[in-house]
Amino acid sequence: MISRVAILSTGDELTSGKIADTNAQWLADRCSSMGLDVVAVLGVGDHRDRITWAWENALAQADLVISTGGLGPTSDDLTTETVAALLGEPLRFDPEVANRIRAMFRAMGREMPENNLRQAYFPESAVVIPNPLGTAPGYRASCRRGGADRQLVVLPGVPREMFRMFDETVGPWIAGSIDARTVVATRTFQTFGVSESALDERVGGVIRPDEARISYRASFPKIAVKLMLRDLPDRAEGRIEELAGRVRAELGTAIYGEGEVSMEEVVGRALTGRGATVALAESCSGGLIGHRLTEVPGSSAYFIADYVAYSNAAKRDILGVSATTLEQHGAVSEEVAREMAAGARRRAGATVAVATTGLAGPEGGTPEKPVGTVCLALSAADQEVSRRHQLWGSRDWIKLLTSQLALDWLRRWALGLSVVESGFRK
Ligand code: ATP
Ligand code: MG
């Protein structure tokens, strides 16, 4: 039975930093989505002793080792002879595979270099994994290590060939080798406003490690929390739903969505649900909020206008911010943000408007208003709110955080939640 997997990538181009190991990332995602525990991701260059080292370490940790790369016809492709040595098996020539390689070259009208037949040799016990897109097939084999059965899967390095072979042959075979009585159940929560360590503390406080695997994926400013468990089919869903209920109760409105959903989609749905239309008045975010809202197909149903009013003159002329307010409080102030939001809402005839004005840096900060000072305001018939936030980081980061805050305000307003509870801590 397979539950622990190690992924092994071979090639000098990986260890020299010439290319990123996207194969390993792709395989790790596939395997963990199947509920497998990926215990290690290893990468080594094209050296026999290093490849052997990686295989031995991988086999010591995992029931299944999936390798990519080093299956080509050239002398630096060492995977097959290393694996055969590891298995203690001689290589066998597979005439069927050889004919197929010859036929592929013929079909392309090319002469086949003799060394291409290296790809028709396999460890004696190997089961060939067809490669519909290229010359080098993969294979699988098994051996004993540490008193247990280990499975070895060997695939070529070319990503599109490897993807197809995995999805057509390897994936289904793994699915049949996983504890067939149980299924995987998962729940993913998209959150904003709670730091990764705080999330860990709070989720860890309501779910024990033996109840589900908890993982966090931070692609700031959003952090996804994922729960995963394996159980009998009639129990898995009920159990994960019970755990999900605890997470929802604990994190409350910091969760903006479940599953693979983006903040901008959630905002779109919430506005549609409320029958509301939106306008924006953007200064420091420079149109980013509008850009993000319009990433969602169908956003024309609720998105009316985005006024990017960068200069004081534009804030006055386009949004009707009063010269006195600008003079008294400065462009980066809650007062100006409020007038910007009100002006955008009026001008567009929208149900709700959000405004941003701030200092994205790196220059221009003062002791009273350091770089990262960002004022947000929301204007709607039922409320006018503003808040000053102290954000941090580089210019693009401050713009991104500002847009995330603004979208979270819109989400909260549309759902009838408290807008000012939206915040962001490091
Ligand atoms: P072949 O030589 O028959 O093409 P192979 O199994 O020997 O297949 P490699 O020579 O190692 O594979 O790599 C072939 C191509 O795949 C190269 O372009 C390489 O950049 C790419 N590649 C190899 N390994 C990886 C990896 N781990 N992630 C992303 N791309 C990879
Ligand atoms: Mg190679």
GROMACS .gro file of C-alpha atoms and ligand atoms in nm:
model
  458
    1MET     CA    1   0.000   0.000   0.000
    2ILE     CA    2   0.133   0.341  -0.093
    3SER     CA    3   0.109   0.635   0.143
    4ARG     CA    4   0.452   0.799   0.152
    5VAL     CA    5   0.607   0.937  -0.165
    6ALA     CA    6   0.946   1.084  -0.249
    7ILE     CA    7   1.006   1.283  -0.565
    8LEU     CA    8   1.344   1.275  -0.729
    9SER     CA    9   1.464   1.505  -1.007
   10THR     CA   10   1.782   1.444  -1.202
   11GLY     CA   11   1.977   1.681  -1.422
   12ASP     CA   12   2.271   1.920  -1.413
   13GLU     CA   13   2.043   2.193  -1.545
   14LEU     CA   14   1.856   2.174  -1.212
   15THR     CA   15   2.155   2.176  -0.977
   16SER     CA   16   2.326   2.452  -1.174
   17GLY     CA   17   2.018   2.670  -1.138
   18LYS     CA   18   1.960   2.692  -1.513
   19ILE     CA   19   1.599   2.575  -1.482
   20ALA     CA   20   1.355   2.549  -1.194
   21ASP     CA   21   1.238   2.207  -1.083
   22THR     CA   22   0.881   2.250  -1.199
   23ASN     CA   23   0.840   1.873  -1.248
   24ALA     CA   24   0.881   1.813  -0.877
   25GLN     CA   25   0.637   2.089  -0.795
   26TRP     CA   26   0.378   1.948  -1.034
   27LEU     CA   27   0.421   1.593  -0.907
   28ALA     CA   28   0.411   1.702  -0.543
   29ASP     CA   29   0.083   1.880  -0.610
   30ARG     CA   30  -0.066   1.577  -0.785
   31CYS     CA   31   0.047   1.339  -0.511
   32SER     CA   32  -0.060   1.549  -0.216
   33SER     CA   33  -0.398   1.608  -0.381
   34MET     CA   34  -0.438   1.230  -0.386
   35GLY     CA   35  -0.388   1.232  -0.011
   36LEU     CA   36  -0.032   1.097  -0.026
   37ASP     CA   37   0.231   1.218   0.214
   38VAL     CA   38   0.516   1.366   0.010
   39VAL     CA   39   0.809   1.305   0.244
   40ALA     CA   40   1.089   1.450   0.032
   41VAL     CA   41   1.172   1.630  -0.290
   42LEU     CA   42   1.529   1.560  -0.393
   43GLY     CA   43   1.736   1.691  -0.682
   44VAL     CA   44   2.077   1.577  -0.803
   45GLY     CA   45   2.296   1.632  -1.106
   46ASP     CA   46   2.391   1.377  -1.370
   47HIS     CA   47   2.641   1.177  -1.163
   48ARG     CA   48   2.600   0.807  -1.095
   49ASP     CA   49   2.705   0.823  -0.728
   50ARG     CA   50   2.476   1.119  -0.653
   51ILE     CA   51   2.180   0.958  -0.828
   52THR     CA   52   2.239   0.641  -0.625
   53TRP     CA   53   2.260   0.846  -0.306
   54ALA     CA   54   1.930   1.019  -0.384
   55TRP     CA   55   1.752   0.692  -0.466
   56GLU     CA   56   1.879   0.518  -0.150
   57ASN     CA   57   1.768   0.808   0.069
   58ALA     CA   58   1.433   0.832  -0.106
   59LEU     CA   59   1.373   0.457  -0.074
   60ALA     CA   60   1.458   0.473   0.297
   61GLN     CA   61   1.176   0.725   0.351
   62ALA     CA   62   0.900   0.644   0.106
   63ASP     CA   63   0.686   0.357  -0.026
   64LEU     CA   64   0.698   0.512  -0.370
   65VAL     CA   65   0.974   0.707  -0.539
   66ILE     CA   66   0.889   0.899  -0.856
   67SER     CA   67   1.187   1.012  -1.061
   68THR     CA   68   1.205   1.242  -1.363
   69GLY     CA   69   1.492   1.312  -1.599
   70GLY     CA   70   1.801   1.131  -1.717
   71LEU     CA   71   1.616   0.895  -1.951
   72GLY     CA   72   1.750   1.044  -2.271
   73PRO     CA   73   1.978   0.875  -2.522
   74THR     CA   74   2.296   1.064  -2.434
   75SER     CA   75   2.582   0.947  -2.215
   76ASP     CA   76   2.488   1.192  -1.938
   77ASP     CA   77   2.150   1.020  -1.902
   78LEU     CA   78   2.229   0.775  -1.626
   79THR     CA   79   1.898   0.701  -1.459
   80THR     CA   80   1.828   0.358  -1.606
   81GLU     CA   81   2.167   0.201  -1.545
   82THR     CA   82   2.170   0.341  -1.191
   83VAL     CA   83   1.823   0.206  -1.117
   84ALA     CA   84   1.915  -0.136  -1.260
   85ALA     CA   85   2.222  -0.148  -1.035
   86LEU     CA   86   2.010  -0.048  -0.739
   87LEU     CA   87   1.765  -0.329  -0.813
   88GLY     CA   88   2.054  -0.571  -0.873
   89GLU     CA   89   1.917  -0.648  -1.219
   90PRO     CA   90   2.067  -0.659  -1.565
   91LEU     CA   91   1.920  -0.449  -1.845
   92ARG     CA   92   1.691  -0.614  -2.096
   93PHE     CA   93   1.634  -0.497  -2.449
   94ASP     CA   94   1.269  -0.439  -2.541
   95PRO     CA   95   1.228  -0.499  -2.916
   96GLU     CA   96   0.875  -0.356  -2.919
   97VAL     CA   97   0.992  -0.025  -2.774
   98ALA     CA   98   1.287  -0.024  -3.014
   99ASN     CA   99   1.052  -0.068  -3.310
  100ARG     CA  100   0.839   0.213  -3.186
  101ILE     CA  101   1.136   0.447  -3.158
  102ARG     CA  102   1.247   0.350  -3.512
  103ALA     CA  103   0.895   0.412  -3.639
  104MET     CA  104   0.882   0.754  -3.474
  105PHE     CA  105   1.200   0.860  -3.647
  106ARG     CA  106   1.074   0.720  -3.978
  107ALA     CA  107   0.749   0.913  -3.939
  108MET     CA  108   0.950   1.232  -3.889
  109GLY     CA  109   1.158   1.141  -4.196
  110ARG     CA  110   1.476   1.137  -3.990
  111GLU     CA  111   1.767   0.898  -3.960
  112MET     CA  112   1.773   0.740  -3.614
  113PRO     CA  113   2.108   0.778  -3.435
  114GLU     CA  114   2.201   0.434  -3.293
  115ASN     CA  115   2.233   0.566  -2.939
  116ASN     CA  116   1.857   0.629  -2.939
  117LEU     CA  117   1.815   0.257  -2.881
  118ARG     CA  118   1.953   0.315  -2.530
  119GLN     CA  119   1.596   0.415  -2.454
  120ALA     CA  120   1.479   0.061  -2.536
  121TYR     CA  121   1.671  -0.088  -2.241
  122PHE     CA  122   1.500  -0.142  -1.908
  123PRO     CA  123   1.582  -0.309  -1.579
  124GLU     CA  124   1.479  -0.673  -1.617
  125SER     CA  125   1.163  -0.664  -1.402
  126ALA     CA  126   1.044  -0.322  -1.517
  127VAL     CA  127   0.692  -0.264  -1.645
  128VAL     CA  128   0.702  -0.012  -1.930
  129ILE     CA  129   0.500   0.311  -1.897
  130PRO     CA  130   0.410   0.431  -2.248
  131ASN     CA  131   0.511   0.777  -2.363
  132PRO     CA  132   0.258   0.891  -2.624
  133LEU     CA  133   0.451   1.210  -2.700
  134GLY     CA  134   0.819   1.116  -2.708
  135THR     CA  135   1.074   0.845  -2.766
  136ALA     CA  136   1.170   0.761  -2.407
  137PRO     CA  137   0.908   0.548  -2.229
  138GLY     CA  138   0.909   0.535  -1.853
  139TYR     CA  139   0.877   0.228  -1.635
  140ARG     CA  140   0.803   0.108  -1.288
  141ALA     CA  141   0.962  -0.159  -1.075
  142SER     CA  142   0.967  -0.266  -0.713
  143CYS     CA  143   1.222  -0.370  -0.456
  144ARG     CA  144   1.252  -0.439  -0.084
  145ARG     CA  145   1.403  -0.188   0.157
  146GLY     CA  146   1.384  -0.187   0.536
  147GLY     CA  147   1.170  -0.503   0.529
  148ALA     CA  148   0.901  -0.340   0.316
  149ASP     CA  149   0.798  -0.322  -0.050
  150ARG     CA  150   0.906  -0.009  -0.235
  151GLN     CA  151   0.777   0.108  -0.569
  152LEU     CA  152   0.992   0.294  -0.820
  153VAL     CA  153   0.847   0.502  -1.101
  154VAL     CA  154   1.085   0.642  -1.361
  155LEU     CA  155   0.967   0.913  -1.603
  156PRO     CA  156   1.138   1.133  -1.861
  157GLY     CA  157   1.226   1.493  -1.778
  158VAL     CA  158   1.038   1.667  -2.059
  159PRO     CA  159   0.746   1.823  -1.870
  160ARG     CA  160   0.467   1.777  -2.123
  161GLU     CA  161   0.559   1.411  -2.181
  162MET     CA  162   0.586   1.347  -1.809
  163PHE     CA  163   0.251   1.518  -1.731
  164ARG     CA  164   0.068   1.305  -1.983
  165MET     CA  165   0.232   0.980  -1.870
  166PHE     CA  166   0.151   1.055  -1.510
  167ASP     CA  167  -0.212   1.141  -1.574
  168GLU     CA  168  -0.274   0.850  -1.812
  169THR     CA  169  -0.080   0.569  -1.648
  170VAL     CA  170   0.094   0.648  -1.321
  171GLY     CA  171  -0.188   0.836  -1.147
  172PRO     CA  172  -0.449   0.563  -1.205
  173TRP     CA  173  -0.198   0.298  -1.097
  174ILE     CA  174  -0.124   0.490  -0.774
  175ALA     CA  175  -0.497   0.536  -0.711
  176GLY     CA  176  -0.530   0.156  -0.727
  177SER     CA  177  -0.242   0.109  -0.484
  178ILE     CA  178  -0.364   0.350  -0.219
  179ASP     CA  179  -0.566   0.202   0.064
  180ALA     CA  180  -0.869   0.141  -0.155
  181ARG     CA  181  -1.119   0.139   0.130
  182THR     CA  182  -1.059   0.500   0.225
  183VAL     CA  183  -1.105   0.834   0.052
  184VAL     CA  184  -0.954   1.178   0.097
  185ALA     CA  185  -1.166   1.469   0.213
  186THR     CA  186  -1.036   1.826   0.205
  187ARG     CA  187  -1.151   2.179   0.286
  188THR     CA  188  -0.966   2.494   0.188
  189PHE     CA  189  -1.028   2.832   0.349
  190GLN     CA  190  -0.906   3.157   0.194
  191THR     CA  191  -0.824   3.410   0.461
  192PHE     CA  192  -0.716   3.769   0.486
  193GLY     CA  193  -0.607   3.976   0.781
  194VAL     CA  194  -0.466   3.713   1.017
  195SER     CA  195  -0.094   3.639   1.010
  196GLU     CA  196   0.029   3.290   0.932
  197SER     CA  197   0.153   3.230   1.285
  198ALA     CA  198  -0.172   3.357   1.436
  199LEU     CA  199  -0.367   3.132   1.200
  200ASP     CA  200  -0.154   2.838   1.303
  201GLU     CA  201  -0.220   2.909   1.669
  202ARG     CA  202  -0.593   2.952   1.627
  203VAL     CA  203  -0.654   2.659   1.393
  204GLY     CA  204  -0.415   2.443   1.597
  205GLY     CA  205  -0.621   2.535   1.901
  206VAL     CA  206  -0.939   2.380   1.762
  207ILE     CA  207  -0.803   2.086   1.558
  208ARG     CA  208  -0.566   1.821   1.688
  209PRO     CA  209  -0.289   1.694   1.458
  210ASP     CA  210  -0.437   1.343   1.460
  211GLU     CA  211  -0.777   1.472   1.341
  212ALA     CA  212  -0.657   1.617   1.010
  213ARG     CA  213  -0.350   1.739   0.834
  214ILE     CA  214  -0.345   2.119   0.846
  215SER     CA  215  -0.139   2.310   0.594
  216TYR     CA  216  -0.096   2.679   0.518
  217ARG     CA  217  -0.022   2.830   0.180
  218ALA     CA  218   0.079   3.191   0.196
  219SER     CA  219   0.081   3.384  -0.128
  220PHE     CA  220   0.056   3.718   0.044
  221PRO     CA  221  -0.157   3.904   0.111
  222LYS     CA  222  -0.377   3.597   0.123
  223ILE     CA  223  -0.321   3.280   0.318
  224ALA     CA  224  -0.505   2.957   0.248
  225VAL     CA  225  -0.565   2.706   0.526
  226LYS     CA  226  -0.621   2.351   0.412
  227LEU     CA  227  -0.755   2.057   0.606
  228MET     CA  228  -0.714   1.705   0.478
  229LEU     CA  229  -0.807   1.368   0.618
  230ARG     CA  230  -0.848   1.014   0.500
  231ASP     CA  231  -1.131   0.793   0.617
  232LEU     CA  232  -1.395   0.544   0.506
  233PRO     CA  233  -1.623   0.686   0.234
  234ASP     CA  234  -1.929   0.709   0.458
  235ARG     CA  235  -1.738   0.892   0.730
  236ALA     CA  236  -1.486   1.119   0.557
  237GLU     CA  237  -1.726   1.396   0.452
  238GLY     CA  238  -1.902   1.413   0.787
  239ARG     CA  239  -1.574   1.431   0.974
  240ILE     CA  240  -1.419   1.700   0.754
  241GLU     CA  241  -1.738   1.905   0.771
  242GLU     CA  242  -1.734   1.889   1.148
  243LEU     CA  243  -1.371   2.010   1.154
  244ALA     CA  244  -1.451   2.279   0.896
  245GLY     CA  245  -1.727   2.405   1.126
  246ARG     CA  246  -1.471   2.453   1.403
  247VAL     CA  247  -1.240   2.648   1.171
  248ARG     CA  248  -1.527   2.869   1.053
  249ALA     CA  249  -1.629   2.942   1.411
  250GLU     CA  250  -1.270   3.021   1.509
  251LEU     CA  251  -1.170   3.241   1.214
  252GLY     CA  252  -1.506   3.401   1.145
  253THR     CA  253  -1.502   3.679   0.888
  254ALA     CA  254  -1.126   3.647   0.831
  255ILE     CA  255  -1.233   3.367   0.596
  256TYR     CA  256  -1.344   3.530   0.274
  257GLY     CA  257  -1.398   3.216   0.073
  258GLU     CA  258  -1.379   2.837   0.061
  259GLY     CA  259  -1.217   2.631  -0.210
  260GLU     CA  260  -1.007   2.785  -0.485
  261VAL     CA  261  -1.176   3.122  -0.501
  262SER     CA  262  -1.019   3.468  -0.529
  263MET     CA  263  -1.102   3.779  -0.329
  264GLU     CA  264  -1.215   3.957  -0.644
  265GLU     CA  265  -1.460   3.677  -0.729
  266VAL     CA  266  -1.598   3.682  -0.376
  267VAL     CA  267  -1.645   4.058  -0.394
  268GLY     CA  268  -1.824   4.021  -0.727
  269ARG     CA  269  -2.062   3.761  -0.589
  270ALA     CA  270  -2.128   3.963  -0.274
  271LEU     CA  271  -2.204   4.280  -0.470
  272THR     CA  272  -2.429   4.087  -0.706
  273GLY     CA  273  -2.603   3.928  -0.408
  274ARG     CA  274  -2.676   4.270  -0.270
  275GLY     CA  275  -2.777   4.411  -0.608
  276ALA     CA  276  -2.512   4.679  -0.566
  277THR     CA  277  -2.292   4.866  -0.810
  278VAL     CA  278  -1.946   4.994  -0.729
  279ALA     CA  279  -1.722   5.288  -0.816
  280LEU     CA  280  -1.361   5.343  -0.714
  281ALA     CA  281  -1.148   5.647  -0.641
  282GLU     CA  282  -0.788   5.539  -0.646
  283SER     CA  283  -0.483   5.743  -0.567
  284CYS     CA  284  -0.194   5.535  -0.427
  285SER     CA  285  -0.330   5.206  -0.564
  286GLY     CA  286  -0.313   5.354  -0.914
  287GLY     CA  287  -0.595   5.155  -1.071
  288LEU     CA  288  -0.499   4.822  -0.922
  289ILE     CA  289  -0.833   4.769  -0.750
  290GLY     CA  290  -1.016   4.831  -1.076
  291HIS     CA  291  -0.779   4.599  -1.255
  292ARG     CA  292  -0.843   4.324  -1.004
  293LEU     CA  293  -1.221   4.368  -1.007
  294THR     CA  294  -1.223   4.344  -1.386
  295GLU     CA  295  -1.023   4.021  -1.379
  296VAL     CA  296  -1.358   3.856  -1.305
  297PRO     CA  297  -1.567   3.779  -1.615
  298GLY     CA  298  -1.906   3.944  -1.592
  299SER     CA  299  -1.782   4.225  -1.364
  300SER     CA  300  -1.960   4.477  -1.586
  301ALA     CA  301  -2.277   4.376  -1.399
  302TYR     CA  302  -2.161   4.565  -1.089
  303PHE     CA  303  -1.850   4.766  -1.174
  304ILE     CA  304  -1.923   5.116  -1.303
  305ALA     CA  305  -1.611   5.333  -1.292
  306ASP     CA  306  -1.262   5.367  -1.155
  307TYR     CA  307  -1.134   5.723  -1.113
  308VAL     CA  308  -0.758   5.718  -1.080
  309ALA     CA  309  -0.705   6.061  -0.932
  310TYR     CA  310  -0.337   6.092  -0.855
  311SER     CA  311  -0.275   6.465  -0.833
  312ASN     CA  312  -0.449   6.709  -0.602
  313ALA     CA  313  -0.595   6.882  -0.908
  314ALA     CA  314  -0.747   6.557  -1.028
  315LYS     CA  315  -0.889   6.488  -0.684
  316ARG     CA  316  -1.055   6.830  -0.695
  317ASP     CA  317  -1.166   6.832  -1.057
  318ILE     CA  318  -1.276   6.473  -1.103
  319LEU     CA  319  -1.397   6.384  -0.756
  320GLY     CA  320  -1.493   6.720  -0.612
  321VAL     CA  321  -1.257   6.703  -0.313
  322SER     CA  322  -1.253   7.051  -0.161
  323ALA     CA  323  -0.938   7.260  -0.181
  324THR     CA  324  -0.975   7.343   0.188
  325THR     CA  325  -0.977   6.975   0.290
  326LEU     CA  326  -0.669   6.909   0.080
  327GLU     CA  327  -0.493   7.208   0.233
  328GLN     CA  328  -0.593   7.141   0.592
  329HIS     CA  329  -0.538   6.767   0.606
  330GLY     CA  330  -0.310   6.686   0.313
  331ALA     CA  331  -0.384   6.447   0.027
  332VAL     CA  332  -0.307   6.146   0.246
  333SER     CA  333  -0.579   6.181   0.505
  334GLU     CA  334  -0.904   6.015   0.603
  335GLU     CA  335  -1.083   6.342   0.529
  336VAL     CA  336  -0.967   6.345   0.167
  337ALA     CA  337  -1.036   5.972   0.131
  338ARG     CA  338  -1.394   6.029   0.246
  339GLU     CA  339  -1.449   6.308  -0.001
  340MET     CA  340  -1.294   6.099  -0.278
  341ALA     CA  341  -1.527   5.807  -0.203
  342ALA     CA  342  -1.833   6.031  -0.181
  343GLY     CA  343  -1.733   6.205  -0.505
  344ALA     CA  344  -1.680   5.879  -0.694
  345ARG     CA  345  -2.012   5.742  -0.578
  346ARG     CA  346  -2.197   6.057  -0.676
  347ARG     CA  347  -2.027   6.090  -1.012
  348ALA     CA  348  -2.079   5.725  -1.112
  349GLY     CA  349  -2.422   5.694  -0.955
  350ALA     CA  350  -2.302   5.379  -0.779
  351THR     CA  351  -2.443   5.212  -0.469
  352VAL     CA  352  -2.103   5.202  -0.301
  353ALA     CA  353  -1.760   5.352  -0.356
  354VAL     CA  354  -1.419   5.292  -0.205
  355ALA     CA  355  -1.129   5.536  -0.209
  356THR     CA  356  -0.757   5.499  -0.139
  357THR     CA  357  -0.495   5.762  -0.076
  358GLY     CA  358  -0.154   5.690   0.069
  359LEU     CA  359   0.222   5.694   0.053
  360ALA     CA  360   0.359   5.396  -0.135
  361GLY     CA  361   0.718   5.522  -0.111
  362PRO     CA  362   1.003   5.473  -0.119
  363GLU     CA  363   1.039   5.854  -0.091
  364GLY     CA  364   0.804   6.112   0.053
  365GLY     CA  365   0.752   5.987   0.409
  366THR     CA  366   0.743   6.224   0.707
  367PRO     CA  367   0.740   6.151   1.082
  368GLU     CA  368   0.364   6.219   1.093
  369LYS     CA  369   0.294   6.026   0.773
  370PRO     CA  370   0.563   5.766   0.713
  371VAL     CA  371   0.580   5.558   0.397
  372GLY     CA  372   0.304   5.298   0.415
  373THR     CA  373   0.044   5.538   0.552
  374VAL     CA  374  -0.272   5.453   0.361
  375CYS     CA  375  -0.619   5.599   0.415
  376LEU     CA  376  -0.926   5.413   0.297
  377ALA     CA  377  -1.282   5.533   0.285
  378LEU     CA  378  -1.610   5.377   0.190
  379SER     CA  379  -1.919   5.566   0.093
  380ALA     CA  380  -2.266   5.417   0.070
  381ALA     CA  381  -2.617   5.535   0.146
  382ASP     CA  382  -2.612   5.346   0.479
  383GLN     CA  383  -2.263   5.444   0.595
  384GLU     CA  384  -1.956   5.660   0.545
  385VAL     CA  385  -1.643   5.514   0.699
  386SER     CA  386  -1.271   5.578   0.681
  387ARG     CA  387  -0.959   5.439   0.844
  388ARG     CA  388  -0.592   5.513   0.840
  389HIS     CA  389  -0.366   5.207   0.807
  390GLN     CA  390   0.005   5.175   0.856
  391LEU     CA  391   0.126   4.931   0.592
  392TRP     CA  392   0.486   4.832   0.523
  393GLY     CA  393   0.722   4.700   0.260
  394SER     CA  394   0.813   4.793  -0.094
  395ARG     CA  395   0.608   5.015  -0.322
  396ASP     CA  396   0.437   4.734  -0.515
  397TRP     CA  397   0.369   4.550  -0.192
  398ILE     CA  398   0.199   4.853  -0.036
  399LYS     CA  399  -0.014   4.894  -0.349
  400LEU     CA  400  -0.111   4.526  -0.338
  401LEU     CA  401  -0.201   4.536   0.032
  402THR     CA  402  -0.403   4.851  -0.025
  403SER     CA  403  -0.600   4.683  -0.303
  404GLN     CA  404  -0.660   4.377  -0.085
  405LEU     CA  405  -0.786   4.591   0.201
  406ALA     CA  406  -1.016   4.785  -0.030
  407LEU     CA  407  -1.160   4.466  -0.177
  408ASP     CA  408  -1.208   4.325   0.173
  409TRP     CA  409  -1.397   4.643   0.267
  410LEU     CA  410  -1.627   4.596  -0.031
  411ARG     CA  411  -1.682   4.231   0.059
  412ARG     CA  412  -1.765   4.319   0.418
  413TRP     CA  413  -1.994   4.602   0.323
  414ALA     CA  414  -2.181   4.387   0.069
  415LEU     CA  415  -2.226   4.109   0.325
  416GLY     CA  416  -2.344   4.349   0.594
  417LEU     CA  417  -2.033   4.294   0.810
  418SER     CA  418  -1.832   4.555   0.997
  419VAL     CA  419  -1.599   4.719   0.747
  420VAL     CA  420  -1.347   4.863   0.991
  421GLU     CA  421  -1.274   4.522   1.144
  422SER     CA  422  -1.080   4.455   0.828
  423GLY     CA  423  -0.715   4.496   0.904
  424PHE     CA  424  -0.381   4.353   0.835
  425ARG     CA  425  -0.107   4.264   1.072
  426LYS     CA  426   0.238   4.142   0.987
  427ATP     P1  427   1.506   1.332  -2.310
  427ATP     O1  428   1.655   1.345  -2.302
  427ATP     O2  429   1.456   1.211  -2.381
  427ATP     O3  430   1.441   1.457  -2.362
  427ATP     P2  431   1.525   1.302  -2.027
  427ATP     O4  432   1.448   1.212  -1.939
  427ATP     O5  433   1.670   1.275  -2.040
  427ATP     O6  434   1.448   1.311  -2.163
  427ATP     P3  435   1.620   1.548  -1.955
  427ATP     O7  436   1.722   1.541  -2.062
  427ATP     O8  437   1.670   1.537  -1.816
  427ATP     O9  438   1.510   1.441  -1.974
  427ATP    O10  439   1.533   1.679  -1.971
  427ATP     C1  440   1.466   1.703  -2.091
  427ATP     C2  441   1.400   1.839  -2.086
  427ATP    O11  442   1.312   1.847  -1.977
  427ATP     C3  443   1.497   1.952  -2.069
  427ATP    O12  444   1.458   2.057  -2.155
  427ATP     C4  445   1.484   1.995  -1.928
  427ATP    O13  446   1.503   2.132  -1.918
  427ATP     C5  447   1.344   1.954  -1.893
  427ATP     N1  448   1.343   1.910  -1.755
  427ATP     C6  449   1.411   1.806  -1.704
  427ATP     N2  450   1.392   1.790  -1.573
  427ATP     C7  451   1.304   1.888  -1.537
  427ATP     C8  452   1.244   1.927  -1.415
  427ATP     N3  453   1.268   1.860  -1.301
  427ATP     N4  454   1.160   2.031  -1.415
  427ATP     C9  455   1.136   2.099  -1.530
  427ATP     N5  456   1.190   2.068  -1.649
  427ATP    C10  457   1.274   1.965  -1.654
  428MG      MG  458   1.912   1.461  -1.957
   0.00000   0.00000   0.00000
